[in-house]
Amino acid sequence: MTIPPPPGTPDDLPTAPLVPPDLVRLLRARLDTVADTVEAEVRRQVPEYARPADDAYRKNLREGVVLALTLFVDQLADAAGQGDTITATYRELGRGEALEGRGLDALQSALRIGGLEAWRAMGRTAEELGLDSGTVTALGELAFRTVHEVAEAATAGYAEARLRSTEEGDRRRRRLLRLLLGEGPVPPETVRDLAHSARWTVPEQAAVVVFVATSRHGEDDRPPPGTGALVDLAARPPRMLLPDPDGTGRIGCRALAAALRGRPAAVGPTVPLTDAARSLHWASRALGLMGRGILPRQGVVRCADHLSTLLLYGDEPLHAHLAARVLAPLDTVAEGPRARLAETLLEWLLSGSNVPDVAARLHVHPQTVRYRMRQLEKLFGPGLRDTTTRLDLLLALRTRIPWCASESSPVDKNSPRFDHPVHNKE
């Protein structure tokens, strides 16, 4: 609640010379009595200040009231000379409310109530001195202008402290995230201390989300509300750590995609918080596979749904060596038939050697499948019936066959064998 400004402009309002010196002396003499009245009224009307059992809080309130009244009387004595002091004082009061985690309404209410009580006391003193109505009116306008100015100063101090607090909190949370995702173990007490300073609750488990970077950061990059996520937009790729993603912090793919404004993202496996770097590793690898078309290019991809693909691409040079060795017999076949034979062999292995199922999957006649299998048996010999060889063939073909079905899949143009996804470490 912001106190509205008094009618007119500052240039229209009276200044200190209108205040009789006798009034200032009487107000100073009665300052403690007026402070008692103001303090009691603030406690009665503002619940946040009604803390009779809290001696420290009572002392702070009392000191604040006395200071406010002293500054107010000083303003009456010399309005022009005390303006900066009053503004600075109430700016600090506003900052204090923000740093204590309180709202500004209580302070604004206290200023309004305190100002009214101070004006009533001043009015009674003015009557005792027999001041004319014109002087009393001018004093009232000066009093309300003062209340408005100090309220504005408190608001400015509050906003400044909130901004700094938010920036400092973000900085501490980014530091905590980088610590959790860095190399090497982190002592639990270090995590707890930094999490406490960042006002972040330490979870038992977490998952890391990585997403495509944008050229500009803004509010759209904020984590989904209510998740307690730690976010680092400066990292490459940008990332966020979701606490307890399978429990209270659970968030669906749709909600996460909406929070990221549709940018492609990968969610790493849920792991103990101490293993968060491992979740980041697999999420980053999944995002890389998304960019290559091996995993879906758009939306949110969960590593938990693609573990076998991540396993196959976990060591691509080794996998390329395996594929080159076990698929060598296909090198003797022309490029067109080679692709059809490879696709047929993969479906045959996946279907448990069931020809009708293979034909249905490939949309060809069963006789076509039998013809191709006779060719494959000539190429591979009895190895097609060996359990270990079948497993090696399945692993080798599983990453190469997407070339047959998707033109968007990248190919290794330097390979002398049939086209397949690039086998390089990311």
Short mmCIF file of C-alpha atoms in Angstrom, two decimals:
data_model
loop_
_atom_site.label_atom_id
_atom_site.label_comp_id
_atom_site.label_asym_id
_atom_site.label_seq_id
_atom_site.Cartn_x
_atom_site.Cartn_y
_atom_site.Cartn_z
CA MET A 1 0.00 0.00 0.00
CA THR A 2 1.48 3.30 -1.04
CA ILE A 3 0.48 6.50 0.72
CA PRO A 4 -0.98 8.92 -1.83
CA PRO A 5 0.66 12.34 -2.19
CA PRO A 6 -1.09 15.34 -0.69
CA PRO A 7 -2.96 17.74 -2.96
CA GLY A 8 -0.90 20.23 -4.90
CA THR A 9 2.77 20.16 -5.81
CA PRO A 10 5.80 20.58 -3.55
CA ASP A 11 6.19 24.16 -4.72
CA ASP A 12 2.67 24.92 -3.49
CA LEU A 13 3.37 23.69 0.04
CA PRO A 14 4.57 25.80 2.95
CA THR A 15 8.09 25.56 4.27
CA ALA A 16 9.70 25.77 7.68
CA PRO A 17 9.56 29.54 8.21
CA LEU A 18 5.79 29.19 8.87
CA VAL A 19 6.48 27.04 11.95
CA PRO A 20 6.59 29.06 15.20
CA PRO A 21 9.71 28.33 17.30
CA ASP A 22 7.56 27.87 20.44
CA LEU A 23 5.73 24.96 18.73
CA VAL A 24 9.01 23.23 17.88
CA ARG A 25 10.25 23.61 21.49
CA LEU A 26 7.04 22.18 22.96
CA LEU A 27 7.04 19.24 20.53
CA ARG A 28 10.64 18.43 21.44
CA ALA A 29 9.81 18.55 25.14
CA ARG A 30 6.86 16.19 24.68
CA LEU A 31 8.57 13.85 22.23
CA ASP A 32 8.74 10.85 24.62
CA THR A 33 5.07 11.20 25.53
CA VAL A 34 4.04 11.42 21.88
CA ALA A 35 6.30 8.42 21.13
CA ASP A 36 4.41 6.37 23.74
CA THR A 37 1.11 7.23 22.08
CA VAL A 38 2.36 6.55 18.56
CA GLU A 39 3.96 3.22 19.56
CA ALA A 40 0.81 2.03 21.28
CA GLU A 41 -1.38 2.98 18.33
CA VAL A 42 0.92 1.28 15.83
CA ARG A 43 0.89 -1.90 17.93
CA ARG A 44 -2.89 -1.77 18.16
CA GLN A 45 -3.56 -1.29 14.46
CA VAL A 46 -0.67 -3.12 12.77
CA PRO A 47 -0.55 -6.85 13.69
CA GLU A 48 3.02 -7.25 12.42
CA TYR A 49 4.22 -4.86 15.14
CA ALA A 50 2.16 -6.37 17.98
CA ARG A 51 4.90 -8.56 19.46
CA PRO A 52 4.83 -7.99 23.24
CA ALA A 53 6.94 -11.09 23.93
CA ASP A 54 9.77 -10.06 21.61
CA ASP A 55 11.94 -7.58 23.53
CA ALA A 56 14.30 -6.98 20.61
CA TYR A 57 11.42 -6.26 18.27
CA ARG A 58 9.83 -3.91 20.84
CA LYS A 59 13.12 -2.07 21.26
CA ASN A 60 13.55 -1.65 17.51
CA LEU A 61 10.02 -0.34 17.15
CA ARG A 62 10.52 2.14 19.98
CA GLU A 63 13.80 3.41 18.53
CA GLY A 64 12.17 3.72 15.11
CA VAL A 65 9.28 5.77 16.48
CA VAL A 66 11.56 8.10 18.47
CA LEU A 67 13.81 8.57 15.46
CA ALA A 68 10.85 9.24 13.19
CA LEU A 69 9.39 11.86 15.56
CA THR A 70 12.79 13.49 16.04
CA LEU A 71 13.29 13.75 12.31
CA PHE A 72 9.77 15.06 11.90
CA VAL A 73 10.31 17.82 14.44
CA ASP A 74 13.66 18.61 12.80
CA GLN A 75 11.78 18.87 9.51
CA LEU A 76 9.44 21.40 11.08
CA ALA A 77 12.39 23.42 12.35
CA ASP A 78 14.29 23.36 9.06
CA ALA A 79 12.46 21.62 6.21
CA ALA A 80 15.07 22.38 3.58
CA GLY A 81 18.00 21.31 5.72
CA GLN A 82 16.65 17.94 6.92
CA GLY A 83 15.20 16.53 3.68
CA ASP A 84 18.22 14.46 2.72
CA THR A 85 18.59 13.02 6.23
CA ILE A 86 14.94 11.97 6.36
CA THR A 87 15.05 10.40 2.91
CA ALA A 88 18.19 8.40 3.74
CA THR A 89 16.78 7.24 7.09
CA TYR A 90 13.53 5.95 5.69
CA ARG A 91 15.26 4.42 2.70
CA GLU A 92 17.22 2.35 5.23
CA LEU A 93 14.00 1.44 7.03
CA GLY A 94 12.58 0.14 3.76
CA ARG A 95 15.76 -1.83 3.09
CA GLY A 96 15.55 -3.34 6.57
CA GLU A 97 12.02 -4.61 5.98
CA ALA A 98 13.11 -6.29 2.75
CA LEU A 99 16.19 -7.87 4.32
CA GLU A 100 14.05 -9.28 7.14
CA GLY A 101 11.79 -10.90 4.56
CA ARG A 102 8.74 -8.82 5.47
CA GLY A 103 6.35 -7.03 3.14
CA LEU A 104 6.13 -3.26 2.86
CA ASP A 105 2.47 -2.94 3.87
CA ALA A 106 3.23 -3.06 7.60
CA LEU A 107 5.80 -0.27 7.41
CA GLN A 108 3.54 1.86 5.22
CA SER A 109 0.68 1.37 7.66
CA ALA A 110 2.93 2.26 10.59
CA LEU A 111 4.08 5.43 8.84
CA ARG A 112 0.51 6.45 8.07
CA ILE A 113 -0.72 5.75 11.62
CA GLY A 114 2.35 7.29 13.23
CA GLY A 115 2.07 10.39 11.08
CA LEU A 116 -1.60 10.80 11.99
CA GLU A 117 -0.89 10.46 15.71
CA ALA A 118 2.00 12.90 15.47
CA TRP A 119 -0.26 15.39 13.68
CA ARG A 120 -2.89 15.08 16.38
CA ALA A 121 -0.29 15.79 19.06
CA MET A 122 1.00 18.75 17.09
CA GLY A 123 -2.55 20.00 16.62
CA ARG A 124 -3.20 19.94 20.36
CA THR A 125 0.05 21.80 21.01
CA ALA A 126 -0.88 24.36 18.34
CA GLU A 127 -4.21 24.96 20.10
CA GLU A 128 -2.38 25.53 23.40
CA LEU A 129 -0.27 28.20 21.72
CA GLY A 130 -3.35 29.81 20.17
CA LEU A 131 -2.07 29.59 16.58
CA ASP A 132 -4.43 30.85 13.89
CA SER A 133 -6.22 28.48 11.50
CA GLY A 134 -4.08 29.47 8.52
CA THR A 135 -0.88 28.44 10.31
CA VAL A 136 -2.46 25.19 11.53
CA THR A 137 -3.55 24.36 7.97
CA ALA A 138 -0.07 25.04 6.62
CA LEU A 139 1.41 22.83 9.34
CA GLY A 140 -0.99 20.03 8.38
CA GLU A 141 -0.01 20.23 4.74
CA LEU A 142 3.65 20.11 5.73
CA ALA A 143 3.04 17.09 7.96
CA PHE A 144 1.26 15.10 5.24
CA ARG A 145 3.90 16.04 2.69
CA THR A 146 6.54 14.71 5.08
CA VAL A 147 4.65 11.43 5.54
CA HIS A 148 4.34 11.05 1.78
CA GLU A 149 8.04 11.74 1.21
CA VAL A 150 9.25 9.29 3.83
CA ALA A 151 6.85 6.63 2.53
CA GLU A 152 8.26 7.07 -0.96
CA ALA A 153 11.80 6.83 0.40
CA ALA A 154 10.92 3.62 2.26
CA THR A 155 9.41 2.17 -0.91
CA ALA A 156 12.55 3.00 -2.89
CA GLY A 157 14.80 1.42 -0.26
CA TYR A 158 12.60 -1.68 -0.11
CA ALA A 159 12.65 -2.13 -3.90
CA GLU A 160 16.42 -1.65 -4.04
CA ALA A 161 17.04 -4.24 -1.32
CA ARG A 162 14.66 -6.74 -2.92
CA LEU A 163 16.46 -6.39 -6.24
CA ARG A 164 19.87 -6.84 -4.64
CA SER A 165 18.59 -9.76 -2.58
CA THR A 166 17.21 -11.43 -5.70
CA GLU A 167 20.46 -10.90 -7.60
CA GLU A 168 22.53 -12.18 -4.68
CA GLY A 169 20.23 -15.19 -4.27
CA ASP A 170 20.54 -15.99 -7.97
CA ARG A 171 24.31 -15.69 -7.76
CA ARG A 172 24.49 -18.08 -4.79
CA ARG A 173 22.19 -20.59 -6.45
CA ARG A 174 24.27 -20.53 -9.63
CA ARG A 175 27.38 -21.12 -7.53
CA LEU A 176 25.67 -24.01 -5.76
CA LEU A 177 24.60 -25.53 -9.07
CA ARG A 178 28.12 -25.32 -10.51
CA LEU A 179 29.47 -26.90 -7.35
CA LEU A 180 27.01 -29.79 -7.58
CA LEU A 181 27.72 -30.35 -11.27
CA GLY A 182 31.49 -29.97 -11.05
CA GLU A 183 34.10 -32.68 -11.00
CA GLY A 184 34.95 -34.51 -7.82
CA PRO A 185 32.95 -35.14 -4.64
CA VAL A 186 31.61 -32.21 -2.63
CA PRO A 187 31.49 -32.44 1.18
CA PRO A 188 27.86 -32.60 2.36
CA GLU A 189 28.43 -29.83 4.89
CA THR A 190 29.61 -27.52 2.11
CA VAL A 191 26.45 -28.21 0.13
CA ARG A 192 24.27 -27.65 3.21
CA ASP A 193 25.95 -24.34 4.09
CA LEU A 194 25.75 -22.93 0.58
CA ALA A 195 22.19 -24.20 0.13
CA HIS A 196 21.20 -22.48 3.38
CA SER A 197 22.69 -19.17 2.23
CA ALA A 198 20.87 -19.58 -1.11
CA ARG A 199 17.59 -20.47 0.66
CA TRP A 200 17.42 -23.77 -1.18
CA THR A 201 16.18 -27.02 0.34
CA VAL A 202 18.63 -29.89 -0.21
CA PRO A 203 16.85 -32.88 -1.82
CA GLU A 204 17.93 -36.52 -1.73
CA GLN A 205 17.56 -36.95 -5.49
CA ALA A 206 17.74 -34.70 -8.54
CA ALA A 207 17.73 -34.69 -12.31
CA VAL A 208 19.49 -32.25 -14.62
CA VAL A 209 17.76 -30.70 -17.62
CA VAL A 210 19.78 -29.22 -20.49
CA PHE A 211 18.21 -27.21 -23.27
CA VAL A 212 19.03 -25.25 -26.38
CA ALA A 213 20.52 -21.82 -25.71
CA THR A 214 19.01 -18.59 -27.00
CA SER A 215 20.75 -15.33 -27.82
CA ARG A 216 18.88 -13.43 -25.11
CA HIS A 217 17.90 -14.32 -21.57
CA GLY A 218 14.77 -13.06 -19.89
CA GLU A 219 11.86 -14.04 -17.68
CA ASP A 220 10.98 -16.77 -20.16
CA ASP A 221 14.15 -18.57 -19.06
CA ARG A 222 13.04 -18.78 -15.45
CA PRO A 223 12.51 -22.29 -14.06
CA PRO A 224 8.97 -23.67 -13.80
CA PRO A 225 7.28 -22.11 -10.74
CA GLY A 226 7.15 -24.26 -7.63
CA THR A 227 9.92 -26.64 -8.68
CA GLY A 228 12.75 -25.10 -6.65
CA ALA A 229 15.02 -25.62 -9.67
CA LEU A 230 18.57 -24.28 -9.81
CA VAL A 231 19.29 -22.63 -13.17
CA ASP A 232 22.46 -21.57 -14.96
CA LEU A 233 21.73 -19.85 -18.27
CA ALA A 234 25.36 -18.85 -18.82
CA ALA A 235 26.51 -22.47 -19.03
CA ARG A 236 26.74 -24.24 -22.36
CA PRO A 237 24.37 -25.86 -22.76
CA PRO A 238 22.05 -23.97 -20.36
CA ARG A 239 20.90 -26.24 -17.57
CA MET A 240 18.65 -26.58 -14.58
CA LEU A 241 18.66 -29.00 -11.69
CA LEU A 242 15.23 -30.29 -10.66
CA PRO A 243 15.06 -31.40 -7.02
CA ASP A 244 13.11 -34.58 -6.23
CA PRO A 245 11.84 -34.92 -9.85
CA ASP A 246 10.02 -38.20 -9.17
CA GLY A 247 8.34 -36.96 -6.00
CA THR A 248 7.12 -33.57 -4.82
CA GLY A 249 9.13 -31.80 -7.53
CA ARG A 250 7.72 -33.93 -10.34
CA ILE A 251 6.94 -31.99 -13.52
CA GLY A 252 5.57 -33.42 -16.73
CA CYS A 253 7.14 -33.09 -20.15
CA ARG A 254 4.36 -30.79 -21.30
CA ALA A 255 4.77 -28.42 -18.37
CA LEU A 256 8.55 -28.40 -18.80
CA ALA A 257 8.24 -27.81 -22.55
CA ALA A 258 5.84 -24.93 -21.88
CA ALA A 259 8.24 -23.42 -19.32
CA LEU A 260 11.06 -23.61 -21.87
CA ARG A 261 8.87 -22.08 -24.58
CA GLY A 262 9.16 -25.19 -26.76
CA ARG A 263 12.95 -25.25 -26.95
CA PRO A 264 14.38 -28.77 -27.33
CA ALA A 265 15.50 -30.16 -23.98
CA ALA A 266 16.79 -33.38 -22.48
CA VAL A 267 16.10 -34.59 -18.94
CA GLY A 268 18.88 -36.65 -17.39
CA PRO A 269 18.27 -39.70 -15.20
CA THR A 270 17.11 -39.20 -11.62
CA VAL A 271 20.12 -39.77 -9.37
CA PRO A 272 21.23 -39.04 -5.80
CA LEU A 273 22.15 -35.38 -5.47
CA THR A 274 25.82 -36.31 -5.06
CA ASP A 275 25.70 -37.85 -8.57
CA ALA A 276 24.10 -34.83 -10.26
CA ALA A 277 27.10 -34.50 -12.59
CA ARG A 278 26.27 -37.95 -13.98
CA SER A 279 22.73 -36.82 -14.79
CA LEU A 280 24.19 -33.77 -16.54
CA HIS A 281 26.52 -35.99 -18.58
CA TRP A 282 23.71 -38.13 -19.97
CA ALA A 283 21.35 -35.21 -20.49
CA SER A 284 24.04 -33.40 -22.50
CA ARG A 285 24.69 -36.52 -24.55
CA ALA A 286 20.96 -36.92 -25.22
CA LEU A 287 20.70 -33.28 -26.35
CA GLY A 288 23.59 -33.89 -28.71
CA LEU A 289 21.84 -36.96 -30.14
CA MET A 290 18.70 -34.87 -30.57
CA GLY A 291 20.66 -32.39 -32.65
CA ARG A 292 21.88 -35.22 -34.85
CA GLY A 293 18.41 -36.62 -35.38
CA ILE A 294 19.15 -39.89 -33.55
CA LEU A 295 16.69 -38.92 -30.81
CA PRO A 296 13.60 -36.77 -31.52
CA ARG A 297 14.72 -33.29 -32.49
CA GLN A 298 11.85 -31.39 -30.84
CA GLY A 299 10.18 -31.32 -27.44
CA VAL A 300 11.46 -32.75 -24.17
CA VAL A 301 13.31 -36.07 -24.27
CA ARG A 302 13.73 -38.07 -21.06
CA CYS A 303 16.90 -40.16 -20.90
CA ALA A 304 14.97 -42.79 -18.96
CA ASP A 305 12.96 -43.52 -22.12
CA HIS A 306 16.07 -43.96 -24.31
CA LEU A 307 18.59 -45.79 -22.13
CA SER A 308 19.44 -48.38 -24.77
CA THR A 309 20.16 -45.67 -27.36
CA LEU A 310 22.33 -43.78 -24.88
CA LEU A 311 24.15 -46.98 -24.06
CA LEU A 312 24.81 -47.74 -27.72
CA TYR A 313 26.18 -44.22 -28.30
CA GLY A 314 28.08 -44.12 -25.01
CA ASP A 315 31.37 -45.04 -26.71
CA GLU A 316 30.90 -44.41 -30.41
CA PRO A 317 34.46 -45.20 -31.56
CA LEU A 318 34.24 -48.61 -29.86
CA HIS A 319 30.82 -49.20 -31.33
CA ALA A 320 32.09 -48.25 -34.80
CA HIS A 321 34.89 -50.78 -34.39
CA LEU A 322 32.37 -53.47 -33.45
CA ALA A 323 30.13 -52.60 -36.40
CA ALA A 324 33.03 -52.59 -38.84
CA ARG A 325 34.07 -56.06 -37.71
CA VAL A 326 30.72 -57.88 -37.53
CA LEU A 327 29.18 -56.25 -40.61
CA ALA A 328 32.22 -56.73 -42.83
CA PRO A 329 30.45 -59.41 -44.97
CA LEU A 330 28.03 -56.74 -46.23
CA ASP A 331 30.92 -54.82 -47.81
CA THR A 332 30.84 -57.23 -50.75
CA VAL A 333 27.25 -56.25 -51.64
CA ALA A 334 26.25 -53.30 -53.82
CA GLU A 335 24.96 -50.20 -52.03
CA GLY A 336 21.23 -50.64 -52.82
CA PRO A 337 20.90 -54.33 -51.89
CA ARG A 338 23.22 -53.77 -48.94
CA ALA A 339 20.74 -51.42 -47.24
CA ARG A 340 17.80 -53.80 -47.81
CA LEU A 341 19.74 -56.78 -46.49
CA ALA A 342 20.82 -54.83 -43.40
CA GLU A 343 17.27 -53.74 -42.66
CA THR A 344 15.95 -57.25 -43.14
CA LEU A 345 18.64 -58.73 -40.88
CA LEU A 346 17.82 -56.27 -38.09
CA GLU A 347 14.08 -57.05 -38.24
CA TRP A 348 14.86 -60.77 -38.34
CA LEU A 349 16.95 -60.51 -35.19
CA LEU A 350 14.34 -58.35 -33.43
CA SER A 351 11.46 -60.67 -34.33
CA GLY A 352 13.15 -63.86 -33.17
CA SER A 353 13.67 -65.19 -36.71
CA ASN A 354 9.92 -65.06 -37.47
CA VAL A 355 9.64 -64.56 -41.24
CA PRO A 356 5.95 -63.52 -41.34
CA ASP A 357 6.59 -60.87 -38.67
CA VAL A 358 9.58 -59.56 -40.60
CA ALA A 359 7.51 -59.39 -43.80
CA ALA A 360 4.75 -57.48 -42.00
CA ARG A 361 7.24 -55.00 -40.51
CA LEU A 362 8.93 -54.37 -43.86
CA HIS A 363 5.70 -54.45 -45.89
CA VAL A 364 7.08 -57.10 -48.27
CA HIS A 365 6.09 -60.66 -49.19
CA PRO A 366 7.39 -63.47 -46.93
CA GLN A 367 9.12 -64.99 -49.92
CA THR A 368 11.12 -61.78 -50.30
CA VAL A 369 12.25 -62.14 -46.72
CA ARG A 370 13.24 -65.77 -47.27
CA TYR A 371 15.21 -64.83 -50.39
CA ARG A 372 17.09 -62.10 -48.52
CA MET A 373 17.81 -64.41 -45.59
CA ARG A 374 19.32 -67.01 -47.91
CA GLN A 375 21.65 -64.29 -49.18
CA LEU A 376 22.53 -63.29 -45.62
CA GLU A 377 23.22 -66.88 -44.63
CA LYS A 378 25.70 -67.13 -47.50
CA LEU A 379 27.40 -63.92 -46.34
CA PHE A 380 27.52 -64.60 -42.60
CA GLY A 381 27.46 -68.39 -42.55
CA PRO A 382 26.67 -70.29 -39.32
CA GLY A 383 27.37 -67.13 -37.27
CA LEU A 384 23.74 -66.12 -37.77
CA ARG A 385 22.79 -68.95 -35.39
CA ASP A 386 25.42 -68.11 -32.78
CA THR A 387 24.02 -66.25 -29.74
CA THR A 388 27.05 -64.00 -29.27
CA THR A 389 27.26 -63.13 -32.95
CA ARG A 390 23.55 -62.34 -33.06
CA LEU A 391 23.95 -59.95 -30.14
CA ASP A 392 26.90 -58.21 -31.83
CA LEU A 393 24.93 -57.94 -35.08
CA LEU A 394 21.94 -56.49 -33.25
CA LEU A 395 24.10 -53.86 -31.52
CA ALA A 396 25.89 -52.96 -34.74
CA LEU A 397 22.72 -52.67 -36.82
CA ARG A 398 20.69 -50.86 -34.16
CA THR A 399 22.56 -47.59 -34.68
CA ARG A 400 23.06 -47.94 -38.44
CA ILE A 401 19.58 -48.77 -39.65
CA PRO A 402 18.08 -45.29 -38.86
CA TRP A 403 20.01 -44.27 -42.02
CA CYS A 404 17.50 -46.39 -44.00
CA ALA A 405 14.41 -44.83 -42.45
CA SER A 406 15.33 -41.17 -41.95
CA GLU A 407 16.95 -38.83 -44.42
CA SER A 408 17.60 -36.43 -41.54
CA SER A 409 20.07 -38.83 -39.90
CA PRO A 410 23.67 -37.73 -40.47
CA VAL A 411 26.10 -39.97 -42.31
CA ASP A 412 29.83 -40.58 -42.20
CA LYS A 413 30.97 -39.78 -45.72
CA ASN A 414 34.49 -41.02 -44.99
CA SER A 415 33.42 -44.56 -44.17
CA PRO A 416 34.01 -47.21 -46.88
CA ARG A 417 31.07 -49.20 -45.54
CA PHE A 418 27.35 -48.47 -45.87
CA ASP A 419 26.21 -45.09 -44.63
CA HIS A 420 25.66 -44.77 -40.90
CA PRO A 421 25.48 -42.11 -38.15
CA VAL A 422 28.73 -40.37 -37.38
CA HIS A 423 30.76 -42.18 -34.72
CA ASN A 424 32.64 -39.39 -33.04
CA LYS A 425 32.76 -38.38 -29.42
CA GLU A 426 30.77 -35.26 -28.75
#
